[in-house]
XYZ file of C-alpha atoms in Angstrom:
647
model
C 56.979 -110.938 -79.974
C 58.684 -108.321 -77.600
C 59.339 -109.466 -74.252
C 57.662 -106.474 -72.664
C 54.234 -107.547 -74.306
C 54.398 -110.527 -71.724
C 55.232 -108.629 -68.468
C 52.409 -106.390 -68.032
C 50.440 -109.565 -67.628
C 52.440 -110.829 -65.145
C 52.351 -107.590 -62.816
C 48.451 -107.235 -63.674
C 47.899 -110.821 -62.140
C 50.102 -110.427 -59.320
C 48.333 -107.154 -58.246
C 44.872 -108.496 -59.057
C 45.646 -111.933 -56.871
C 46.644 -109.319 -53.956
C 43.471 -107.443 -54.513
C 41.373 -110.857 -53.889
C 43.533 -111.556 -51.063
C 45.666 -114.466 -52.473
C 48.837 -112.840 -52.155
C 50.497 -111.824 -49.086
C 52.524 -108.962 -50.680
C 53.697 -107.221 -53.816
C 57.475 -107.571 -53.762
C 58.380 -110.154 -56.202
C 61.888 -111.406 -56.137
C 62.471 -111.583 -60.035
C 63.908 -111.446 -62.698
C 67.244 -113.711 -62.486
C 69.667 -111.895 -64.551
C 72.685 -113.682 -63.997
C 74.730 -114.457 -66.778
C 74.518 -118.005 -68.037
C 78.417 -118.668 -67.677
C 78.514 -122.281 -67.685
C 76.248 -124.983 -69.404
C 76.199 -127.113 -66.285
C 74.685 -124.685 -64.044
C 71.299 -125.639 -62.826
C 69.499 -122.401 -62.599
C 70.751 -121.493 -66.090
C 67.137 -122.115 -67.261
C 65.818 -118.990 -65.111
C 67.974 -116.665 -66.981
C 68.039 -114.936 -70.306
C 71.306 -116.386 -71.441
C 74.939 -115.656 -71.784
C 74.932 -112.309 -73.610
C 75.094 -109.088 -71.116
C 73.089 -107.194 -74.053
C 70.251 -109.463 -74.011
C 70.190 -110.305 -70.328
C 70.174 -106.127 -70.176
C 67.257 -105.563 -72.553
C 65.364 -108.601 -70.858
C 66.138 -107.118 -67.357
C 64.704 -103.622 -68.122
C 61.524 -105.235 -69.962
C 60.830 -107.699 -67.139
C 61.298 -104.723 -64.522
C 58.839 -102.398 -66.199
C 56.343 -105.052 -66.793
C 56.307 -106.071 -63.259
C 56.541 -102.280 -61.860
C 53.853 -100.556 -64.331
C 54.392 -97.205 -65.722
C 53.375 -95.021 -62.682
C 55.912 -92.622 -61.428
C 54.500 -92.494 -57.977
C 52.526 -96.067 -57.446
C 54.266 -99.335 -58.132
C 52.079 -102.104 -59.409
C 54.528 -104.627 -57.752
C 58.267 -104.138 -56.764
C 60.655 -106.102 -58.979
C 64.062 -107.523 -57.535
C 66.771 -107.897 -60.089
C 68.981 -111.441 -58.550
C 71.496 -112.542 -57.770
C 74.290 -109.642 -57.799
C 76.739 -110.937 -58.647
C 78.862 -113.422 -60.524
C 76.647 -116.108 -59.188
C 76.302 -119.262 -61.314
C 77.313 -122.099 -59.334
C 75.173 -124.539 -57.102
C 77.292 -127.617 -56.296
C 80.171 -128.653 -58.381
C 83.075 -131.063 -57.276
C 82.504 -130.475 -53.505
C 82.077 -126.616 -53.999
C 78.844 -125.395 -52.910
C 77.463 -121.878 -53.731
C 77.297 -121.144 -49.626
C 80.830 -120.606 -49.520
C 82.285 -120.423 -53.134
C 84.774 -117.485 -53.553
C 84.417 -116.368 -57.271
C 87.785 -114.854 -58.131
C 86.622 -112.453 -60.980
C 88.514 -109.758 -62.670
C 87.412 -106.266 -62.768
C 87.274 -106.570 -66.583
C 84.859 -109.653 -66.287
C 82.772 -107.811 -64.051
C 82.486 -104.534 -65.844
C 81.461 -106.144 -69.227
C 79.849 -109.317 -68.234
C 78.638 -109.601 -64.906
C 77.634 -106.374 -63.876
C 75.762 -104.845 -67.111
C 72.345 -106.674 -66.626
C 72.024 -105.331 -62.795
C 73.237 -102.031 -64.239
C 70.244 -101.806 -66.467
C 68.012 -103.133 -64.199
C 68.356 -100.177 -61.865
C 69.555 -97.247 -64.246
C 66.969 -98.231 -66.905
C 64.233 -100.452 -65.489
C 64.139 -98.606 -62.055
C 64.036 -101.763 -60.163
C 63.092 -101.257 -56.491
C 65.374 -103.891 -55.191
C 68.626 -105.811 -55.833
C 69.306 -109.283 -54.251
C 72.630 -109.799 -53.420
C 73.996 -113.403 -53.756
C 75.608 -116.047 -51.513
C 78.807 -115.872 -53.464
C 81.950 -114.346 -52.398
C 83.370 -111.807 -54.792
C 87.226 -112.074 -54.632
C 87.281 -112.756 -50.948
C 84.126 -110.718 -49.747
C 80.495 -111.996 -49.268
C 78.409 -110.161 -51.588
C 76.134 -109.280 -48.919
C 78.861 -107.731 -46.980
C 80.238 -105.726 -49.388
C 79.817 -102.060 -48.922
C 81.910 -101.567 -52.343
C 78.855 -103.608 -54.066
C 75.881 -102.614 -52.238
C 76.412 -98.919 -51.277
C 79.198 -97.537 -53.503
C 77.635 -99.549 -56.759
C 74.051 -100.241 -56.311
C 73.040 -97.409 -54.284
C 75.798 -94.740 -55.332
C 77.052 -95.512 -58.919
C 73.526 -96.673 -60.143
C 71.334 -94.816 -57.819
C 69.109 -97.667 -56.608
C 65.744 -96.179 -55.448
C 64.657 -99.113 -53.167
C 66.182 -101.837 -50.994
C 68.873 -104.612 -51.231
C 67.823 -107.953 -49.765
C 69.883 -110.972 -49.192
C 69.466 -114.230 -50.678
C 67.787 -116.553 -47.905
C 69.745 -117.249 -45.089
C 72.765 -115.309 -46.555
C 73.414 -113.366 -43.504
C 73.598 -116.666 -41.417
C 75.544 -117.957 -43.804
C 78.160 -114.994 -43.596
C 79.357 -116.871 -40.118
C 78.055 -120.280 -40.572
C 79.360 -121.329 -44.028
C 81.916 -118.635 -44.921
C 83.340 -117.700 -41.469
C 83.523 -113.975 -42.357
C 82.813 -112.831 -38.767
C 83.313 -114.301 -35.436
C 79.931 -113.649 -33.773
C 76.303 -113.498 -34.733
C 76.494 -109.700 -33.938
C 79.465 -109.087 -35.669
C 77.786 -110.956 -38.637
C 74.441 -108.815 -38.701
C 76.734 -105.525 -38.022
C 79.047 -106.002 -41.215
C 75.928 -106.780 -43.322
C 73.907 -103.780 -42.241
C 76.736 -101.571 -42.412
C 77.712 -102.798 -45.883
C 74.031 -101.342 -46.803
C 72.050 -104.338 -46.609
C 68.358 -103.635 -45.926
C 66.404 -106.600 -45.666
C 67.626 -110.242 -44.666
C 65.792 -113.058 -46.204
C 65.494 -115.346 -42.963
C 65.363 -114.233 -39.300
C 69.053 -113.890 -38.286
C 68.713 -110.317 -38.115
C 65.834 -110.340 -35.971
C 67.436 -113.124 -33.390
C 70.625 -111.347 -33.328
C 70.081 -107.525 -34.132
C 69.063 -106.619 -30.833
C 72.388 -107.810 -29.130
C 74.365 -106.449 -31.960
C 72.776 -102.883 -31.044
C 73.402 -103.497 -27.457
C 76.953 -104.589 -27.835
C 77.619 -101.309 -30.036
C 78.465 -103.333 -33.075
C 75.995 -101.281 -35.168
C 73.805 -98.052 -34.277
C 70.286 -97.159 -34.542
C 71.004 -95.165 -37.532
C 72.313 -98.051 -39.420
C 68.909 -100.109 -38.754
C 67.055 -96.672 -39.460
C 68.484 -96.433 -42.967
C 67.487 -99.854 -43.746
C 63.961 -99.096 -42.550
C 63.819 -95.866 -44.382
C 64.520 -97.966 -47.766
C 62.012 -100.730 -46.797
C 59.117 -98.595 -45.983
C 59.679 -96.309 -48.656
C 59.161 -98.997 -51.177
C 55.942 -100.228 -49.230
C 54.638 -96.746 -49.258
C 54.861 -96.681 -53.064
C 52.952 -100.011 -53.009
C 50.090 -98.482 -51.431
C 50.559 -100.662 -48.297
C 49.221 -97.809 -46.210
C 46.496 -96.451 -48.288
C 43.918 -98.662 -47.059
C 41.938 -101.265 -48.757
C 43.870 -102.093 -52.176
C 40.800 -102.332 -54.161
C 40.134 -98.487 -53.744
C 43.337 -97.754 -55.363
C 42.763 -95.653 -58.297
C 45.323 -97.237 -60.422
C 44.968 -100.862 -59.574
C 41.944 -101.191 -57.568
C 39.756 -102.502 -60.090
C 42.031 -105.552 -60.909
C 40.203 -108.867 -59.892
C 39.376 -112.484 -60.900
C 38.973 -111.567 -64.462
C 42.570 -110.448 -64.972
C 43.899 -113.615 -63.924
C 44.067 -116.256 -66.535
C 42.353 -113.991 -69.209
C 41.992 -115.017 -72.725
C 44.315 -112.212 -73.623
C 47.024 -113.877 -71.223
C 46.490 -117.337 -72.370
C 47.246 -116.139 -75.930
C 50.307 -114.359 -74.602
C 51.655 -117.702 -73.075
C 51.003 -119.556 -76.362
C 52.765 -116.629 -78.597
C 55.840 -116.810 -75.823
C 56.207 -120.527 -76.260
C 56.144 -120.422 -79.788
C 58.421 -117.498 -80.305
C 60.985 -119.090 -78.059
C 60.916 -122.518 -79.971
C 64.414 -122.863 -82.036
C 64.594 -124.736 -85.098
C 68.126 -126.494 -85.043
C 67.878 -128.912 -87.806
C 65.513 -129.443 -90.998
C 67.006 -131.736 -93.365
C 65.335 -132.088 -96.732
C 62.668 -129.548 -95.421
C 60.855 -132.736 -93.287
C 59.120 -129.820 -91.425
C 56.443 -128.578 -91.378
C 54.467 -131.280 -91.490
C 51.269 -131.604 -93.522
C 48.198 -133.011 -91.182
C 46.385 -134.640 -94.017
C 49.395 -136.586 -95.046
C 50.302 -137.879 -91.771
C 48.164 -141.061 -91.547
C 49.561 -142.223 -87.927
C 52.078 -140.775 -85.454
C 54.194 -142.134 -82.824
C 54.737 -139.812 -79.938
C 57.900 -141.583 -77.958
C 59.591 -139.964 -74.952
C 59.553 -139.294 -71.250
C 58.581 -135.555 -71.695
C 55.870 -136.441 -74.455
C 52.836 -136.450 -72.088
C 54.263 -135.086 -68.667
C 52.536 -131.737 -67.577
C 55.677 -131.136 -65.065
C 58.136 -131.257 -67.994
C 56.451 -128.025 -69.679
C 57.670 -126.164 -66.256
C 61.078 -124.743 -65.364
C 62.818 -124.109 -62.015
C 60.242 -121.665 -60.558
C 56.614 -121.491 -61.587
C 53.049 -120.687 -60.723
C 50.152 -122.933 -61.125
C 49.407 -122.851 -64.865
C 45.806 -121.893 -65.875
C 45.436 -124.801 -68.029
C 48.095 -127.210 -69.293
C 48.699 -128.856 -73.051
C 51.440 -131.554 -73.084
C 53.201 -132.266 -76.578
C 51.013 -135.472 -76.841
C 47.681 -133.591 -76.131
C 49.155 -131.005 -79.067
C 49.836 -133.424 -81.439
C 46.474 -135.256 -81.144
C 44.787 -131.919 -82.057
C 46.126 -132.401 -85.509
C 46.591 -136.153 -86.225
C 43.906 -138.417 -85.111
C 46.109 -141.749 -85.115
C 48.522 -140.889 -82.504
C 50.182 -143.781 -80.366
C 52.213 -142.858 -77.150
C 55.101 -144.629 -75.503
C 56.954 -142.959 -72.771
C 60.400 -144.980 -73.580
C 62.387 -144.056 -70.766
C 61.159 -144.471 -66.949
C 62.362 -140.635 -66.615
C 64.569 -138.278 -67.990
C 67.394 -140.275 -66.038
C 66.404 -142.982 -68.269
C 68.115 -145.667 -66.234
C 65.772 -148.158 -68.190
C 64.546 -147.523 -71.597
C 61.928 -149.737 -73.532
C 64.024 -149.735 -76.687
C 62.280 -152.956 -78.002
C 58.786 -151.446 -77.564
C 60.021 -148.206 -79.093
C 61.486 -149.812 -82.085
C 58.250 -151.696 -82.741
C 56.091 -148.638 -82.652
C 58.368 -146.598 -84.599
C 58.519 -149.254 -87.547
C 54.954 -149.417 -87.651
C 54.176 -145.544 -87.804
C 53.801 -143.238 -90.576
C 55.950 -140.482 -88.644
C 57.840 -140.672 -85.185
C 58.354 -137.494 -82.883
C 60.604 -137.985 -79.950
C 60.115 -135.834 -76.996
C 63.478 -136.116 -74.971
C 65.585 -133.928 -72.634
C 65.848 -133.204 -69.200
C 63.790 -132.452 -66.046
C 64.268 -130.676 -62.891
C 65.821 -133.814 -61.312
C 69.011 -133.287 -63.680
C 69.151 -129.297 -63.288
C 67.595 -126.866 -60.695
C 68.159 -124.735 -57.829
C 70.948 -126.860 -55.873
C 71.822 -129.282 -58.630
C 74.436 -128.673 -61.511
C 74.977 -130.999 -64.290
C 78.139 -133.195 -64.627
C 77.641 -134.075 -68.057
C 76.140 -132.463 -71.298
C 75.033 -135.497 -72.963
C 71.463 -136.766 -72.665
C 71.307 -138.774 -69.638
C 71.039 -142.640 -69.051
C 70.070 -144.608 -72.341
C 68.281 -141.598 -74.029
C 71.099 -141.619 -76.834
C 70.738 -145.101 -77.615
C 66.815 -145.231 -77.711
C 66.908 -142.198 -80.002
C 69.247 -143.842 -82.290
C 67.329 -147.160 -82.265
C 64.158 -145.594 -82.877
C 65.734 -143.388 -85.800
C 67.215 -146.369 -87.599
C 63.793 -148.599 -87.319
C 61.476 -145.800 -88.705
C 59.991 -145.521 -92.027
C 61.537 -141.992 -92.680
C 63.551 -139.490 -90.635
C 62.513 -138.782 -87.266
C 61.822 -135.589 -85.397
C 63.498 -135.038 -82.186
C 61.997 -132.370 -79.846
C 64.083 -131.472 -76.560
C 62.665 -130.111 -73.315
C 65.602 -128.535 -71.809
C 66.721 -125.833 -69.984
C 70.548 -125.870 -70.533
C 72.179 -126.909 -73.528
C 72.950 -130.642 -74.612
C 75.737 -132.384 -76.682
C 73.492 -133.773 -79.351
C 76.381 -134.041 -82.098
C 75.269 -137.497 -82.531
C 71.690 -136.289 -83.568
C 73.122 -133.521 -85.715
C 75.259 -135.793 -87.997
C 72.430 -138.622 -88.112
C 70.628 -138.388 -91.573
C 67.917 -140.555 -89.831
C 67.153 -137.634 -87.468
C 65.727 -135.237 -89.836
C 64.751 -132.419 -87.637
C 65.735 -131.173 -84.086
C 63.523 -128.662 -82.181
C 64.534 -127.212 -78.812
C 61.334 -125.993 -76.686
C 63.190 -125.251 -73.505
C 60.433 -125.328 -70.508
C 57.781 -123.820 -72.514
C 55.029 -123.441 -69.908
C 51.328 -124.017 -69.933
C 50.999 -123.586 -73.626
C 53.936 -125.597 -74.560
C 52.429 -128.696 -76.097
C 50.050 -126.595 -78.563
C 53.022 -124.314 -79.316
C 55.190 -127.232 -80.243
C 52.376 -128.697 -82.393
C 51.733 -125.592 -84.036
C 55.421 -125.534 -85.118
C 55.710 -129.121 -86.225
C 52.498 -128.631 -88.602
C 53.108 -125.177 -89.643
C 50.651 -122.861 -88.213
C 53.717 -121.146 -86.739
C 56.895 -120.455 -88.514
C 59.690 -120.815 -86.184
C 61.849 -117.865 -85.639
C 63.632 -118.646 -81.811
C 67.270 -118.211 -81.649
C 69.688 -119.866 -79.191
C 70.363 -117.533 -76.339
C 73.229 -119.641 -75.345
C 76.433 -121.376 -76.802
C 75.951 -125.241 -77.103
C 79.084 -126.893 -76.088
C 80.507 -130.243 -76.784
C 80.925 -132.733 -73.792
C 84.721 -132.079 -73.597
C 83.851 -128.649 -72.301
C 83.009 -130.331 -68.777
C 86.835 -130.733 -68.267
C 86.776 -127.023 -67.797
C 86.398 -126.459 -63.925
C 83.026 -124.603 -63.162
C 85.065 -122.837 -60.481
C 87.090 -120.951 -62.908
C 85.236 -117.671 -63.429
C 87.350 -116.250 -66.633
C 85.663 -115.189 -69.644
C 88.396 -114.635 -71.793
C 90.496 -117.705 -73.433
C 94.062 -118.266 -72.204
C 95.630 -120.045 -75.313
C 98.825 -120.473 -73.418
C 97.226 -123.067 -70.531
C 94.734 -124.298 -73.135
C 91.672 -122.561 -71.193
C 88.769 -122.211 -74.125
C 87.119 -119.131 -72.599
C 83.352 -118.948 -72.285
C 80.289 -117.630 -74.404
C 80.284 -116.727 -78.086
C 82.221 -113.443 -77.155
C 85.362 -115.402 -75.964
C 85.155 -119.117 -76.581
C 87.766 -120.711 -78.639
C 86.624 -124.042 -79.241
C 84.301 -126.311 -81.049
C 80.479 -126.053 -80.477
C 77.555 -128.088 -81.133
C 75.409 -125.070 -82.068
C 76.383 -121.328 -81.796
C 74.526 -118.732 -79.913
C 71.980 -117.049 -82.125
C 71.576 -120.293 -84.231
C 67.849 -121.061 -85.157
C 66.047 -121.905 -88.707
C 62.901 -121.004 -90.273
C 60.725 -122.312 -92.864
C 61.320 -119.412 -95.108
C 64.147 -117.867 -96.766
C 65.340 -114.640 -95.241
C 68.035 -112.053 -96.670
C 69.210 -109.077 -94.472
C 71.382 -106.778 -95.242
C 72.797 -103.091 -93.965
C 71.578 -100.265 -95.810
C 74.600 -98.112 -97.071
C 73.916 -94.456 -97.326
C 75.876 -91.103 -97.802
C 73.726 -89.370 -95.160
C 76.287 -88.210 -92.586
C 73.660 -88.761 -89.604
C 74.275 -92.261 -90.064
C 77.886 -92.561 -89.036
C 79.098 -91.124 -85.455
C 80.204 -87.833 -85.684
C 83.680 -88.170 -84.370
C 84.469 -84.379 -84.865
C 82.901 -84.386 -81.176
C 86.148 -86.217 -79.815
C 88.421 -83.407 -80.963
C 90.295 -81.976 -78.023
C 90.127 -85.233 -76.095
C 93.433 -87.173 -75.380
C 93.478 -90.470 -77.268
C 95.689 -92.602 -74.849
C 97.759 -95.790 -75.829
C 97.262 -99.068 -74.357
C 100.005 -101.398 -72.921
C 97.437 -104.353 -74.228
C 98.331 -104.449 -77.892
C 99.624 -100.945 -78.223
C 95.866 -99.463 -79.257
C 94.849 -95.889 -78.935
C 91.695 -95.242 -77.540
C 89.507 -92.645 -75.779
C 87.972 -93.056 -72.161
C 84.265 -93.493 -72.219
C 83.988 -91.264 -68.840
C 85.981 -88.401 -70.773
C 83.474 -88.339 -73.435
C 80.794 -87.635 -71.216
C 77.234 -88.314 -71.059
C 76.450 -85.527 -73.150
C 79.162 -86.275 -75.434
C 77.839 -90.101 -75.827
C 74.455 -89.036 -76.711
C 75.657 -86.978 -79.743
C 77.802 -89.746 -80.736
C 74.529 -92.071 -81.434
C 73.667 -92.950 -85.169
C 71.169 -94.958 -86.687
C 72.077 -98.225 -88.928
C 69.598 -99.483 -91.177
C 69.015 -103.225 -91.948
C 66.922 -104.199 -94.873
C 65.103 -107.692 -94.699
C 63.196 -109.527 -97.173
C 61.072 -112.638 -96.813
C 61.463 -114.768 -100.088
C 58.911 -117.350 -98.867
C 57.346 -119.912 -99.052
C 55.718 -118.940 -95.653
C 54.625 -115.871 -93.512
C 56.571 -115.457 -90.684
C 58.886 -113.422 -88.127
C 62.439 -112.909 -88.524
C 64.884 -112.299 -85.501
C 67.694 -109.775 -86.843
C 70.815 -109.677 -84.778
C 73.479 -107.168 -85.066
C 76.741 -107.549 -84.042
C 80.171 -105.510 -83.482
C 83.615 -107.137 -84.413
C 87.073 -105.663 -84.262
C 89.781 -106.192 -86.861
C 91.608 -108.038 -84.248
C 90.460 -109.639 -80.910
C 93.836 -111.869 -80.247
C 95.418 -111.014 -77.181
C 93.866 -107.639 -76.684
C 90.914 -108.640 -74.261
C 88.251 -107.415 -76.899
C 85.377 -109.966 -77.770
C 85.388 -111.955 -80.744
C 82.356 -110.326 -81.462
C 79.437 -108.773 -79.306
C 75.673 -108.125 -79.721
C 74.555 -104.581 -80.553
C 70.898 -105.379 -80.667
C 68.153 -107.718 -81.815
C 64.994 -106.863 -83.625
C 62.097 -109.083 -84.653
C 59.836 -108.429 -87.762
C 56.669 -110.385 -89.364
C 56.919 -110.461 -92.944
C 54.550 -111.957 -95.417
C 55.991 -113.942 -98.011
C 57.851 -111.705 -100.811
C 57.395 -108.569 -98.297
C 60.434 -106.547 -97.363
C 60.965 -103.952 -94.539
C 63.542 -101.966 -93.097
C 64.794 -101.840 -89.610
C 66.495 -99.366 -87.712
C 68.989 -99.993 -85.004
C 70.080 -97.275 -82.520
C 73.723 -97.353 -82.264
C 75.714 -95.984 -79.196
C 79.425 -96.162 -79.678
C 79.776 -95.478 -75.939
C 77.863 -98.575 -75.281
C 78.288 -100.865 -78.146
C 81.787 -99.897 -79.382
C 83.342 -100.044 -76.021
C 85.682 -102.475 -74.434
C 86.666 -103.007 -70.763
C 90.136 -102.600 -69.927
C 91.901 -104.765 -67.418
C 90.842 -102.339 -64.413
C 87.317 -102.280 -65.541
C 87.215 -98.631 -67.293
C 85.239 -98.601 -70.616
C 87.197 -97.198 -73.517
C 86.356 -96.933 -77.404
C 89.544 -98.211 -79.554
C 90.537 -95.501 -82.298
C 90.529 -97.034 -85.662
C 87.920 -99.674 -87.516
C 84.947 -101.041 -86.062
C 82.781 -103.366 -88.019
C 78.904 -103.607 -87.643
C 77.712 -107.134 -88.760
C 74.542 -108.545 -89.717
C 74.409 -112.282 -90.934
C 77.387 -112.180 -93.638
C 77.244 -108.527 -94.275
C 79.299 -105.877 -92.471
C 80.058 -102.036 -92.301
C 83.151 -100.588 -91.610
C 82.827 -97.701 -89.118
C 85.995 -95.710 -88.650
C 86.246 -94.070 -85.291
C 88.877 -91.249 -84.894
C 88.956 -87.692 -84.468
């Protein structure tokens, strides 16, 4: 399933609720496209993960789904947040309200900024929200370089810039960036901020004008941007129900059968099968005489929801999902909460030993990870690990562990325990999550999800959350971050995920010259020599937009489902270089991903559009994008293809 298929449903329901008078506005402050840099971050669950390419594609699909397809009238207004390099809530006494993120130009260019750039340039987002964070000493919401030069200038934002809530007040109260309220309001508006979430500009704006700290033109600039978006939303066109495009949307468009089916499909597609020893899954319902559902997340509707959510149309818990397949299901929470300060281990062991199959529903909750709360450990909280191990030891056959978490957890103990036969990660899967989990467990859905983040071991918590560097520094023992740069042990890797079927995939070789970049286009360009490794390269800026378009080429991947089940397969294409050590290059980076449903025995060819200026480029230390001369390798699974890049 493509993400874009879900998002028109969100935009449609938002406009329908507005037409019904149940929503005050149409400006939706979403999506969150910050990079999930550190596994402890409480809001990582809101994001699409650690990879800039994934986050960028997600951003574009999300924005287009919310805003609709009309060139003149917006269905809703989407706001990409929180620009930029924001991913810390409260760690070791450092809080988000005054954290100074020391970020290199290189990391801004190739990690933190790309999702926001895609939001604006490709998605045509009508809003960007600036973060609480200081970026190299300058608050994001007071940075003219970020707001006016980058968002509105370089990227061409056609809309407005909003602060995060109370961020303008915090410029003075927490960050001491300016001495007076009037100076604070003035520096934000002059930097290009259009809207303050809060009342600080309303309270102090007039006195800032009277004191000459800012001009009416500064205020007018902001008002023009704000009212232009309102006009595009149709706020001044009378009764919204008379809108030619969206006026017909109403109650029948909220919680419709099609939208409920999408919720189920989204939940199923997001489930990741991490372990399936001896093919314990899928289960045959007719062969399950009795089942034990153990865990605090088994029958808690709230456990299905993430940090931000609307009221669900209906909810199916994992326990209810199981009961749809097996008549004899006994339930025990096992822990008093996700914190698991108290565990009913004795009762759980007794239940497990008397049941045919045991499924454990463990993990985290919003009390361990959410806005304002970062984790201090990557282990399962409290007595969860002891409970799982005891239950597994007592059960008749290997147990199944289902994890409901936003962030990654170090479950090395479960990965290596033969008495734990299967592990599923379901995230926070939403209203249909319980049914989705059950459909995967019993084989009505063949899992195809892949991990969007690296799962680090507990020892990673020794790395300060405040260290923003993406690239590893072996000289000091700093391991780096994300699959692109991390040099250390993992519990599971970015992109991991199993299926009930065996799939093969390979890059298709071709003598067709149109399937390799036409590097003759580079003739006449100067190849410069880098100081970081002596490599020669071409500046992407000098190649230009037209040249970059002409360099694009297709790469074809042949995929086959060898059975035994029909199912969808997620194909990920990466780029790697011959050498990344000491060069600042990523170890590898994602070029793109495609999903294809195949019947058992079926074969298909998938075409990836490869853009060397985007996919082969790396960021120099000054943030400039360059393409190195020489060999680049497209990689799909264990198959790779060399692409030689030179004039």
